[in-house]
Amino acid sequence: MSAKSGAVVTGALTVRHSALRSSLGLVVGKAAQTGAGFAFWVVAARATSDREVGLTMAAVAAVMICTQLAVLGAGSAVILSVGRGEAPARVLDAAFAIVAVAGTVLALGYLVLQSAVTPDTALVSVLFWLTFLVAAVTGTLVIVLDQALVALGRGASATSRYALGGVVSLGAAVLVAWLAHGASADVLMACWTLGTTVACVVGAVQLRRLVGYRPRLSLSSARGRPLLAVGIPYQLLTLTERAPGLVLPLLLAHMVAPEAAAYWYPAWMMAWAAYSAPMLMGIVQFSEGVRDPDRLVSTTWASLRLSLAVGGLAAAVLIILAHPLLSLLGERYADSSAGALRWLAAGLVPYAVLQAYNAVCRARGRYTEAIVVGVTLGVALCASALLAADGGPSAMALAWLVVLSIGAVAVGLRLIAVLRHLRKDAL
């Protein structure tokens, strides 16, 4: 590792400060992205019909599913490889090349499948296909950028790239709303994609400026196979965390109605602003656990406390201001989704416990256990929400909270047992 990178990742005191800065920087960056994203949907809701908004939200959810699949665990593999002392440049060259190809293939596959399976709600314009592809590829690259910069002790750089990307996306939506009322879903999708593209470009510049990395993308099997072998198990675990929230809007849009997705998605998106705190701190917890296994117990409890403090504050704000915030989208959104937002925000505590458990499993290589737990919980979450769909967003969110809380109790007990065992081994 270069001297420049080594200064970031060596020394216990430096690591602790870097972990705190990375955690808070990621949270602030995601908060900026979420705030701009909410403003984007406010503009979209007032610029066009509920149907077009619902189709756009479903497309955004589809992009996120593609990005989560296309990562192939490359971000986790980068954290593991760099934490174990491998040269960052070689790891990053292979990681970026793999996810760029995977993002392209999965996005094309989704577009073809959507056109064949749900032609009545599929968007088939050239603009939509192009922007969907760009969004999927750049979104996947941004995920790896985030985790690469965390591995290199530079997670705080997320603030500027997400803030700039969010502002660009919002500005484009405002311009569209001003020029033409009744914008179509493909135009809104193009505006959203601009923000993701800008965040990706800024992240690439930061990676070069902060750690001196210059990409030389390589699909060499000698580099790619070890990366995939390390990353795919961790990818499966990540999918169990993210898939339920991403799949549900798609199921609603194509199985119930686009309007159902339009009313559910804003509540979920705003709740995710609170959930992002434990999710992002879990990434840093994982990175620090790989880099310094002896401190995994103390790092886990510190990350959980910080997750509950930061995420809990955001959740409290959402619970108190649910109706006023959603009314910015329109009274019909506030009336339909305020209760759902309150229930989902209350899920911050069980979600933080789940993230702490998964981070420990990642750091210890216990991914099989965590995957089984995640798949079981994810299926139960989606099934319970769909069964409650006739009762509206609030009923769906309450069912989601009940299932998530039951799962958190189970994994929380398991987490305590694992940490006690680790503490005894350290004595």
Short mmCIF file of N, CA, C and O in Angstrom, two decimals, residues 165-285:
data_model
loop_
_atom_site.label_atom_id
_atom_site.label_comp_id
_atom_site.label_asym_id
_atom_site.label_seq_id
_atom_site.Cartn_x
_atom_site.Cartn_y
_atom_site.Cartn_z
N GLY A 165 -24.83 15.70 -6.66
CA GLY A 165 -25.71 14.90 -7.51
C GLY A 165 -27.17 15.18 -7.25
O GLY A 165 -27.98 15.30 -8.18
N GLY A 166 -27.54 15.33 -5.98
CA GLY A 166 -28.92 15.63 -5.63
C GLY A 166 -29.38 16.98 -6.15
O GLY A 166 -30.51 17.13 -6.65
N VAL A 167 -28.52 17.96 -6.04
CA VAL A 167 -28.86 19.31 -6.52
C VAL A 167 -29.07 19.31 -8.03
O VAL A 167 -30.00 19.94 -8.55
N VAL A 168 -28.22 18.60 -8.77
CA VAL A 168 -28.35 18.54 -10.23
C VAL A 168 -29.66 17.87 -10.63
O VAL A 168 -30.39 18.36 -11.50
N SER A 169 -29.97 16.75 -9.99
CA SER A 169 -31.22 16.03 -10.29
C SER A 169 -32.44 16.90 -9.99
O SER A 169 -33.37 16.98 -10.79
N LEU A 170 -32.42 17.54 -8.84
CA LEU A 170 -33.54 18.40 -8.46
C LEU A 170 -33.67 19.58 -9.42
O LEU A 170 -34.78 19.93 -9.84
N GLY A 171 -32.54 20.18 -9.77
CA GLY A 171 -32.58 21.31 -10.70
C GLY A 171 -33.17 20.92 -12.05
O GLY A 171 -33.96 21.68 -12.63
N ALA A 172 -32.83 19.74 -12.52
CA ALA A 172 -33.38 19.28 -13.80
C ALA A 172 -34.89 19.09 -13.70
O ALA A 172 -35.64 19.44 -14.62
N ALA A 173 -35.36 18.53 -12.58
CA ALA A 173 -36.80 18.32 -12.40
C ALA A 173 -37.55 19.65 -12.32
O ALA A 173 -38.64 19.79 -12.88
N VAL A 174 -36.97 20.61 -11.62
CA VAL A 174 -37.60 21.93 -11.53
C VAL A 174 -37.71 22.56 -12.91
O VAL A 174 -38.74 23.16 -13.27
N LEU A 175 -36.66 22.44 -13.72
CA LEU A 175 -36.67 23.00 -15.07
C LEU A 175 -37.76 22.34 -15.92
O LEU A 175 -38.50 23.04 -16.63
N VAL A 176 -37.88 21.02 -15.81
CA VAL A 176 -38.90 20.31 -16.58
C VAL A 176 -40.30 20.74 -16.13
O VAL A 176 -41.19 20.98 -16.95
N ALA A 177 -40.50 20.84 -14.82
CA ALA A 177 -41.81 21.24 -14.30
C ALA A 177 -42.17 22.65 -14.75
O ALA A 177 -43.35 22.96 -15.00
N TRP A 178 -41.18 23.51 -14.82
CA TRP A 178 -41.42 24.90 -15.21
C TRP A 178 -41.74 25.01 -16.70
O TRP A 178 -42.63 25.77 -17.10
N LEU A 179 -41.06 24.22 -17.51
CA LEU A 179 -41.25 24.32 -18.96
C LEU A 179 -42.51 23.61 -19.45
O LEU A 179 -43.15 24.06 -20.42
N ALA A 180 -42.87 22.51 -18.80
CA ALA A 180 -44.01 21.75 -19.33
C ALA A 180 -44.69 20.98 -18.22
O ALA A 180 -44.11 20.03 -17.68
N HIS A 181 -45.92 21.35 -17.87
CA HIS A 181 -46.69 20.60 -16.88
C HIS A 181 -47.19 19.30 -17.52
O HIS A 181 -47.55 19.28 -18.69
N GLY A 182 -47.18 18.23 -16.74
CA GLY A 182 -47.61 16.94 -17.26
C GLY A 182 -46.47 16.17 -17.87
O GLY A 182 -46.64 15.48 -18.88
N ALA A 183 -45.28 16.25 -17.27
CA ALA A 183 -44.11 15.55 -17.80
C ALA A 183 -44.33 14.05 -17.77
O ALA A 183 -44.96 13.50 -16.85
N SER A 184 -43.79 13.35 -18.74
CA SER A 184 -43.92 11.90 -18.82
C SER A 184 -42.89 11.24 -17.91
O SER A 184 -41.90 11.84 -17.49
N ALA A 185 -43.12 9.95 -17.64
CA ALA A 185 -42.25 9.21 -16.73
C ALA A 185 -40.82 9.11 -17.27
O ALA A 185 -39.86 9.15 -16.50
N ASP A 186 -40.66 8.99 -18.59
CA ASP A 186 -39.30 8.85 -19.12
C ASP A 186 -38.50 10.14 -18.95
O ASP A 186 -37.29 10.09 -18.72
N VAL A 187 -39.17 11.29 -19.04
CA VAL A 187 -38.48 12.56 -18.83
C VAL A 187 -38.07 12.70 -17.36
O VAL A 187 -36.95 13.13 -17.04
N LEU A 188 -38.96 12.34 -16.44
CA LEU A 188 -38.62 12.38 -15.02
C LEU A 188 -37.47 11.43 -14.71
O LEU A 188 -36.58 11.75 -13.91
N MET A 189 -37.47 10.28 -15.37
CA MET A 189 -36.39 9.31 -15.16
C MET A 189 -35.06 9.88 -15.62
O MET A 189 -34.02 9.67 -14.99
N ALA A 190 -35.08 10.63 -16.71
CA ALA A 190 -33.86 11.25 -17.21
C ALA A 190 -33.31 12.26 -16.21
O ALA A 190 -32.10 12.35 -15.98
N CYS A 191 -34.20 13.02 -15.58
CA CYS A 191 -33.78 13.99 -14.57
C CYS A 191 -33.13 13.28 -13.39
O CYS A 191 -32.08 13.72 -12.88
N TRP A 192 -33.74 12.19 -12.95
CA TRP A 192 -33.20 11.44 -11.81
C TRP A 192 -31.83 10.86 -12.15
O TRP A 192 -30.92 10.86 -11.33
N THR A 193 -31.68 10.39 -13.39
CA THR A 193 -30.42 9.77 -13.80
C THR A 193 -29.27 10.77 -13.83
O THR A 193 -28.11 10.41 -13.56
N LEU A 194 -29.56 12.02 -14.13
CA LEU A 194 -28.51 13.05 -14.13
C LEU A 194 -27.81 13.12 -12.78
O LEU A 194 -26.58 13.24 -12.71
N GLY A 195 -28.58 13.05 -11.71
CA GLY A 195 -27.99 13.13 -10.38
C GLY A 195 -27.06 11.97 -10.10
O GLY A 195 -25.96 12.15 -9.55
N THR A 196 -27.46 10.75 -10.47
CA THR A 196 -26.63 9.57 -10.24
C THR A 196 -25.33 9.66 -11.05
O THR A 196 -24.25 9.30 -10.56
N THR A 197 -25.45 10.16 -12.27
CA THR A 197 -24.27 10.28 -13.13
C THR A 197 -23.27 11.27 -12.56
O THR A 197 -22.06 11.02 -12.53
N VAL A 198 -23.78 12.41 -12.10
CA VAL A 198 -22.90 13.43 -11.51
C VAL A 198 -22.20 12.87 -10.26
O VAL A 198 -21.00 13.07 -10.07
N ALA A 199 -22.95 12.16 -9.40
CA ALA A 199 -22.34 11.58 -8.20
C ALA A 199 -21.23 10.60 -8.56
O ALA A 199 -20.18 10.56 -7.89
N CYS A 200 -21.42 9.84 -9.62
CA CYS A 200 -20.41 8.88 -10.06
C CYS A 200 -19.15 9.58 -10.55
O CYS A 200 -18.03 9.21 -10.18
N VAL A 201 -19.33 10.61 -11.36
CA VAL A 201 -18.18 11.35 -11.90
C VAL A 201 -17.40 12.02 -10.76
O VAL A 201 -16.17 11.96 -10.71
N VAL A 202 -18.12 12.65 -9.84
CA VAL A 202 -17.46 13.31 -8.72
C VAL A 202 -16.71 12.29 -7.87
O VAL A 202 -15.59 12.53 -7.41
N GLY A 203 -17.32 11.11 -7.65
CA GLY A 203 -16.66 10.07 -6.88
C GLY A 203 -15.36 9.60 -7.52
O GLY A 203 -14.36 9.36 -6.83
N ALA A 204 -15.36 9.47 -8.85
CA ALA A 204 -14.14 9.06 -9.55
C ALA A 204 -13.04 10.10 -9.39
O ALA A 204 -11.87 9.77 -9.18
N VAL A 205 -13.42 11.38 -9.47
CA VAL A 205 -12.45 12.46 -9.27
C VAL A 205 -11.91 12.44 -7.85
O VAL A 205 -10.70 12.60 -7.61
N GLN A 206 -12.79 12.20 -6.86
CA GLN A 206 -12.35 12.14 -5.47
C GLN A 206 -11.38 11.00 -5.24
O GLN A 206 -10.38 11.14 -4.52
N LEU A 207 -11.66 9.86 -5.84
CA LEU A 207 -10.80 8.70 -5.65
C LEU A 207 -9.40 8.98 -6.18
O LEU A 207 -8.40 8.57 -5.58
N ARG A 208 -9.34 9.71 -7.29
CA ARG A 208 -8.02 10.06 -7.83
C ARG A 208 -7.34 11.13 -6.97
O ARG A 208 -6.14 11.03 -6.67
N ARG A 209 -8.10 12.12 -6.56
CA ARG A 209 -7.49 13.23 -5.81
C ARG A 209 -7.10 12.83 -4.40
O ARG A 209 -6.04 13.22 -3.89
N LEU A 210 -7.93 12.03 -3.73
CA LEU A 210 -7.69 11.71 -2.33
C LEU A 210 -6.66 10.60 -2.14
O LEU A 210 -5.88 10.64 -1.19
N VAL A 211 -6.68 9.59 -3.00
CA VAL A 211 -5.77 8.45 -2.81
C VAL A 211 -4.90 8.17 -4.03
O VAL A 211 -4.19 7.17 -4.07
N GLY A 212 -4.98 9.03 -5.06
CA GLY A 212 -4.09 8.89 -6.21
C GLY A 212 -4.43 7.73 -7.14
O GLY A 212 -3.56 7.29 -7.92
N TYR A 213 -5.65 7.24 -7.12
CA TYR A 213 -6.02 6.10 -7.96
C TYR A 213 -6.36 6.56 -9.38
O TYR A 213 -7.18 7.45 -9.57
N ARG A 214 -5.74 5.91 -10.36
CA ARG A 214 -6.06 6.15 -11.76
C ARG A 214 -6.54 4.84 -12.36
O ARG A 214 -5.80 3.86 -12.40
N PRO A 215 -7.78 4.80 -12.82
CA PRO A 215 -8.35 3.52 -13.26
C PRO A 215 -7.68 2.94 -14.50
O PRO A 215 -7.39 3.65 -15.46
N ARG A 216 -7.43 1.65 -14.43
CA ARG A 216 -6.98 0.85 -15.58
C ARG A 216 -7.83 -0.41 -15.57
O ARG A 216 -7.38 -1.48 -15.16
N LEU A 217 -9.07 -0.25 -16.00
CA LEU A 217 -10.06 -1.32 -15.87
C LEU A 217 -9.58 -2.61 -16.53
O LEU A 217 -9.06 -2.60 -17.64
N SER A 218 -9.82 -3.71 -15.83
CA SER A 218 -9.34 -5.00 -16.33
C SER A 218 -10.36 -6.09 -16.01
O SER A 218 -10.86 -6.19 -14.89
N LEU A 219 -10.67 -6.90 -17.04
CA LEU A 219 -11.54 -8.06 -16.85
C LEU A 219 -10.74 -9.36 -16.82
O LEU A 219 -11.28 -10.43 -17.09
N SER A 220 -9.47 -9.25 -16.49
CA SER A 220 -8.61 -10.43 -16.41
C SER A 220 -9.17 -11.42 -15.38
O SER A 220 -9.52 -11.05 -14.26
N SER A 221 -9.27 -12.68 -15.79
CA SER A 221 -9.81 -13.69 -14.88
C SER A 221 -8.92 -13.88 -13.65
O SER A 221 -9.41 -14.24 -12.58
N ALA A 222 -7.63 -13.61 -13.80
CA ALA A 222 -6.72 -13.76 -12.67
C ALA A 222 -7.05 -12.77 -11.56
O ALA A 222 -6.81 -13.05 -10.38
N ARG A 223 -7.60 -11.62 -11.94
CA ARG A 223 -8.01 -10.64 -10.93
C ARG A 223 -9.48 -10.78 -10.57
O ARG A 223 -9.87 -10.62 -9.41
N GLY A 224 -10.30 -11.05 -11.57
CA GLY A 224 -11.74 -11.05 -11.35
C GLY A 224 -12.24 -12.23 -10.54
O GLY A 224 -13.11 -12.07 -9.67
N ARG A 225 -11.72 -13.43 -10.79
CA ARG A 225 -12.22 -14.61 -10.09
C ARG A 225 -12.03 -14.54 -8.58
O ARG A 225 -12.96 -14.84 -7.82
N PRO A 226 -10.82 -14.18 -8.10
CA PRO A 226 -10.67 -14.07 -6.64
C PRO A 226 -11.60 -13.02 -6.04
O PRO A 226 -12.13 -13.21 -4.94
N LEU A 227 -11.82 -11.94 -6.76
CA LEU A 227 -12.69 -10.88 -6.26
C LEU A 227 -14.12 -11.38 -6.14
O LEU A 227 -14.79 -11.15 -5.12
N LEU A 228 -14.59 -12.09 -7.17
CA LEU A 228 -15.95 -12.62 -7.13
C LEU A 228 -16.09 -13.72 -6.07
O LEU A 228 -17.12 -13.82 -5.41
N ALA A 229 -15.06 -14.54 -5.94
CA ALA A 229 -15.12 -15.61 -4.94
C ALA A 229 -15.28 -15.05 -3.54
O ALA A 229 -15.99 -15.61 -2.69
N VAL A 230 -14.61 -13.93 -3.29
CA VAL A 230 -14.73 -13.28 -1.99
C VAL A 230 -16.05 -12.53 -1.86
O VAL A 230 -16.72 -12.57 -0.83
N GLY A 231 -16.44 -11.85 -2.94
CA GLY A 231 -17.56 -10.91 -2.85
C GLY A 231 -18.95 -11.49 -2.94
O GLY A 231 -19.87 -10.96 -2.30
N ILE A 232 -19.14 -12.54 -3.72
CA ILE A 232 -20.51 -13.01 -3.99
C ILE A 232 -21.24 -13.46 -2.71
O ILE A 232 -22.42 -13.13 -2.53
N PRO A 233 -20.60 -14.19 -1.79
CA PRO A 233 -21.33 -14.53 -0.56
C PRO A 233 -21.80 -13.28 0.20
O PRO A 233 -22.91 -13.26 0.75
N TYR A 234 -20.96 -12.26 0.23
CA TYR A 234 -21.35 -11.03 0.91
C TYR A 234 -22.44 -10.30 0.13
O TYR A 234 -23.30 -9.63 0.72
N GLN A 235 -22.40 -10.45 -1.19
CA GLN A 235 -23.44 -9.85 -2.02
C GLN A 235 -24.81 -10.46 -1.72
O GLN A 235 -25.82 -9.76 -1.64
N LEU A 236 -24.84 -11.75 -1.55
CA LEU A 236 -26.10 -12.42 -1.24
C LEU A 236 -26.68 -11.91 0.07
O LEU A 236 -27.89 -11.72 0.20
N LEU A 237 -25.80 -11.67 1.03
CA LEU A 237 -26.25 -11.13 2.30
C LEU A 237 -26.81 -9.72 2.14
O LEU A 237 -27.86 -9.38 2.69
N THR A 238 -26.12 -8.90 1.36
CA THR A 238 -26.60 -7.54 1.13
C THR A 238 -27.96 -7.55 0.45
O THR A 238 -28.84 -6.73 0.77
N LEU A 239 -28.15 -8.45 -0.49
CA LEU A 239 -29.44 -8.53 -1.18
C LEU A 239 -30.58 -8.87 -0.23
O LEU A 239 -31.70 -8.37 -0.40
N THR A 240 -30.31 -9.70 0.76
CA THR A 240 -31.37 -10.01 1.71
C THR A 240 -31.79 -8.77 2.49
O THR A 240 -32.94 -8.67 2.93
N GLU A 241 -30.85 -7.82 2.67
CA GLU A 241 -31.17 -6.59 3.38
C GLU A 241 -31.97 -5.62 2.52
O GLU A 241 -32.93 -5.00 2.99
N ARG A 242 -31.56 -5.47 1.28
CA ARG A 242 -32.12 -4.41 0.43
C ARG A 242 -33.31 -4.85 -0.41
O ARG A 242 -34.15 -4.04 -0.76
N ALA A 243 -33.36 -6.13 -0.79
CA ALA A 243 -34.37 -6.58 -1.75
C ALA A 243 -35.81 -6.31 -1.31
O ALA A 243 -36.62 -5.87 -2.13
N PRO A 244 -36.20 -6.57 -0.06
CA PRO A 244 -37.61 -6.37 0.28
C PRO A 244 -38.10 -4.95 0.01
O PRO A 244 -39.17 -4.77 -0.59
N GLY A 245 -37.34 -3.95 0.41
CA GLY A 245 -37.76 -2.57 0.18
C GLY A 245 -37.76 -2.17 -1.27
O GLY A 245 -38.54 -1.29 -1.68
N LEU A 246 -36.92 -2.79 -2.09
CA LEU A 246 -36.84 -2.46 -3.50
C LEU A 246 -37.87 -3.22 -4.33
O LEU A 246 -38.40 -2.69 -5.31
N VAL A 247 -38.14 -4.45 -3.95
CA VAL A 247 -39.07 -5.28 -4.72
C VAL A 247 -40.51 -4.84 -4.51
O VAL A 247 -41.32 -4.87 -5.44
N LEU A 248 -40.85 -4.43 -3.30
CA LEU A 248 -42.25 -4.14 -2.99
C LEU A 248 -42.87 -3.06 -3.89
O LEU A 248 -44.00 -3.24 -4.37
N PRO A 249 -42.19 -1.93 -4.17
CA PRO A 249 -42.80 -0.95 -5.09
C PRO A 249 -43.06 -1.53 -6.48
O PRO A 249 -44.07 -1.20 -7.12
N LEU A 250 -42.16 -2.39 -6.95
CA LEU A 250 -42.38 -3.03 -8.25
C LEU A 250 -43.61 -3.94 -8.22
O LEU A 250 -44.43 -3.93 -9.14
N LEU A 251 -43.74 -4.72 -7.17
CA LEU A 251 -44.90 -5.59 -7.05
C LEU A 251 -46.19 -4.79 -6.99
O LEU A 251 -47.20 -5.16 -7.60
N LEU A 252 -46.16 -3.70 -6.26
CA LEU A 252 -47.36 -2.85 -6.17
C LEU A 252 -47.71 -2.24 -7.52
O LEU A 252 -48.88 -2.22 -7.92
N ALA A 253 -46.69 -1.73 -8.22
CA ALA A 253 -46.95 -1.04 -9.49
C ALA A 253 -47.50 -1.98 -10.55
O ALA A 253 -48.38 -1.60 -11.33
N HIS A 254 -47.00 -3.20 -10.57
CA HIS A 254 -47.36 -4.11 -11.66
C HIS A 254 -48.40 -5.15 -11.26
O HIS A 254 -49.02 -5.77 -12.13
N MET A 255 -48.62 -5.36 -9.95
CA MET A 255 -49.60 -6.35 -9.52
C MET A 255 -50.86 -5.71 -8.92
O MET A 255 -51.93 -6.30 -8.94
N VAL A 256 -50.70 -4.52 -8.35
CA VAL A 256 -51.84 -3.82 -7.76
C VAL A 256 -52.24 -2.65 -8.64
O VAL A 256 -53.22 -2.71 -9.38
N ALA A 257 -51.45 -1.56 -8.60
CA ALA A 257 -51.68 -0.40 -9.45
C ALA A 257 -50.52 0.56 -9.30
O ALA A 257 -49.92 0.63 -8.22
N PRO A 258 -50.16 1.32 -10.36
CA PRO A 258 -49.09 2.31 -10.22
C PRO A 258 -49.36 3.31 -9.10
O PRO A 258 -48.43 3.76 -8.43
N GLU A 259 -50.63 3.65 -8.89
CA GLU A 259 -50.98 4.60 -7.83
C GLU A 259 -50.62 4.04 -6.45
O GLU A 259 -50.22 4.81 -5.55
N ALA A 260 -50.75 2.72 -6.28
CA ALA A 260 -50.40 2.11 -5.00
C ALA A 260 -48.91 2.28 -4.71
O ALA A 260 -48.50 2.56 -3.57
N ALA A 261 -48.09 2.12 -5.75
CA ALA A 261 -46.65 2.34 -5.59
C ALA A 261 -46.36 3.81 -5.30
O ALA A 261 -45.47 4.14 -4.51
N ALA A 262 -47.13 4.70 -5.94
CA ALA A 262 -46.91 6.14 -5.75
C ALA A 262 -47.16 6.54 -4.31
O ALA A 262 -46.47 7.42 -3.79
N TYR A 263 -48.12 5.91 -3.64
CA TYR A 263 -48.42 6.28 -2.26
C TYR A 263 -47.51 5.57 -1.26
O TYR A 263 -47.24 6.10 -0.19
N TRP A 264 -47.05 4.37 -1.60
CA TRP A 264 -46.16 3.65 -0.70
C TRP A 264 -44.73 4.19 -0.76
O TRP A 264 -44.08 4.37 0.28
N TYR A 265 -44.24 4.47 -1.95
CA TYR A 265 -42.82 4.76 -2.12
C TYR A 265 -42.34 6.00 -1.36
O TYR A 265 -41.25 5.96 -0.76
N PRO A 266 -43.08 7.12 -1.33
CA PRO A 266 -42.59 8.28 -0.57
C PRO A 266 -42.40 7.97 0.91
O PRO A 266 -41.43 8.42 1.53
N ALA A 267 -43.33 7.20 1.50
CA ALA A 267 -43.19 6.84 2.90
C ALA A 267 -41.95 5.98 3.11
O ALA A 267 -41.17 6.19 4.05
N TRP A 268 -41.76 5.00 2.21
CA TRP A 268 -40.58 4.15 2.33
C TRP A 268 -39.31 4.95 2.12
O TRP A 268 -38.33 4.77 2.85
N MET A 269 -39.30 5.82 1.13
CA MET A 269 -38.10 6.61 0.83
C MET A 269 -37.71 7.49 2.02
O MET A 269 -36.53 7.59 2.37
N MET A 270 -38.69 8.10 2.67
CA MET A 270 -38.39 8.97 3.80
C MET A 270 -37.95 8.15 5.01
O MET A 270 -37.03 8.54 5.74
N ALA A 271 -38.56 6.99 5.22
CA ALA A 271 -38.12 6.12 6.31
C ALA A 271 -36.70 5.64 6.07
O ALA A 271 -35.90 5.50 7.01
N TRP A 272 -36.36 5.41 4.80
CA TRP A 272 -35.01 4.96 4.46
C TRP A 272 -33.96 6.00 4.84
O TRP A 272 -32.81 5.65 5.09
N ALA A 273 -34.35 7.26 4.91
CA ALA A 273 -33.42 8.30 5.36
C ALA A 273 -32.95 8.00 6.78
O ALA A 273 -31.78 8.20 7.12
N ALA A 274 -33.86 7.53 7.62
CA ALA A 274 -33.47 7.13 8.98
C ALA A 274 -32.72 5.80 8.97
O ALA A 274 -31.71 5.63 9.66
N TYR A 275 -33.19 4.85 8.16
CA TYR A 275 -32.54 3.54 8.08
C TYR A 275 -31.12 3.62 7.54
O TYR A 275 -30.30 2.73 7.80
N SER A 276 -30.82 4.67 6.78
CA SER A 276 -29.49 4.79 6.18
C SER A 276 -28.40 4.91 7.24
O SER A 276 -27.26 4.49 7.01
N ALA A 277 -28.73 5.48 8.39
CA ALA A 277 -27.73 5.63 9.44
C ALA A 277 -27.18 4.27 9.89
O ALA A 277 -25.96 4.04 9.83
N PRO A 278 -28.02 3.33 10.35
CA PRO A 278 -27.45 2.02 10.72
C PRO A 278 -26.87 1.26 9.54
O PRO A 278 -25.90 0.52 9.69
N MET A 279 -27.44 1.43 8.34
CA MET A 279 -26.92 0.72 7.18
C MET A 279 -25.49 1.18 6.86
O MET A 279 -24.58 0.37 6.65
N LEU A 280 -25.27 2.49 6.83
CA LEU A 280 -23.96 3.02 6.50
C LEU A 280 -22.95 2.76 7.62
O LEU A 280 -21.78 2.47 7.36
N MET A 281 -23.39 2.88 8.85
CA MET A 281 -22.48 2.60 9.96
C MET A 281 -22.13 1.12 10.02
O MET A 281 -21.04 0.75 10.47
N GLY A 282 -23.03 0.29 9.53
CA GLY A 282 -22.72 -1.13 9.44
C GLY A 282 -21.59 -1.40 8.45
O GLY A 282 -20.76 -2.29 8.68
N ILE A 283 -21.54 -0.61 7.36
CA ILE A 283 -20.44 -0.76 6.40
C ILE A 283 -19.11 -0.41 7.05
O ILE A 283 -18.11 -1.12 6.90
N VAL A 284 -19.10 0.70 7.79
CA VAL A 284 -17.87 1.10 8.48
C VAL A 284 -17.51 0.09 9.57
O VAL A 284 -16.34 -0.26 9.75
N GLN A 285 -18.50 -0.41 10.29
CA GLN A 285 -18.28 -1.44 11.31
C GLN A 285 -17.64 -2.67 10.69
O GLN A 285 -16.69 -3.25 11.25
#
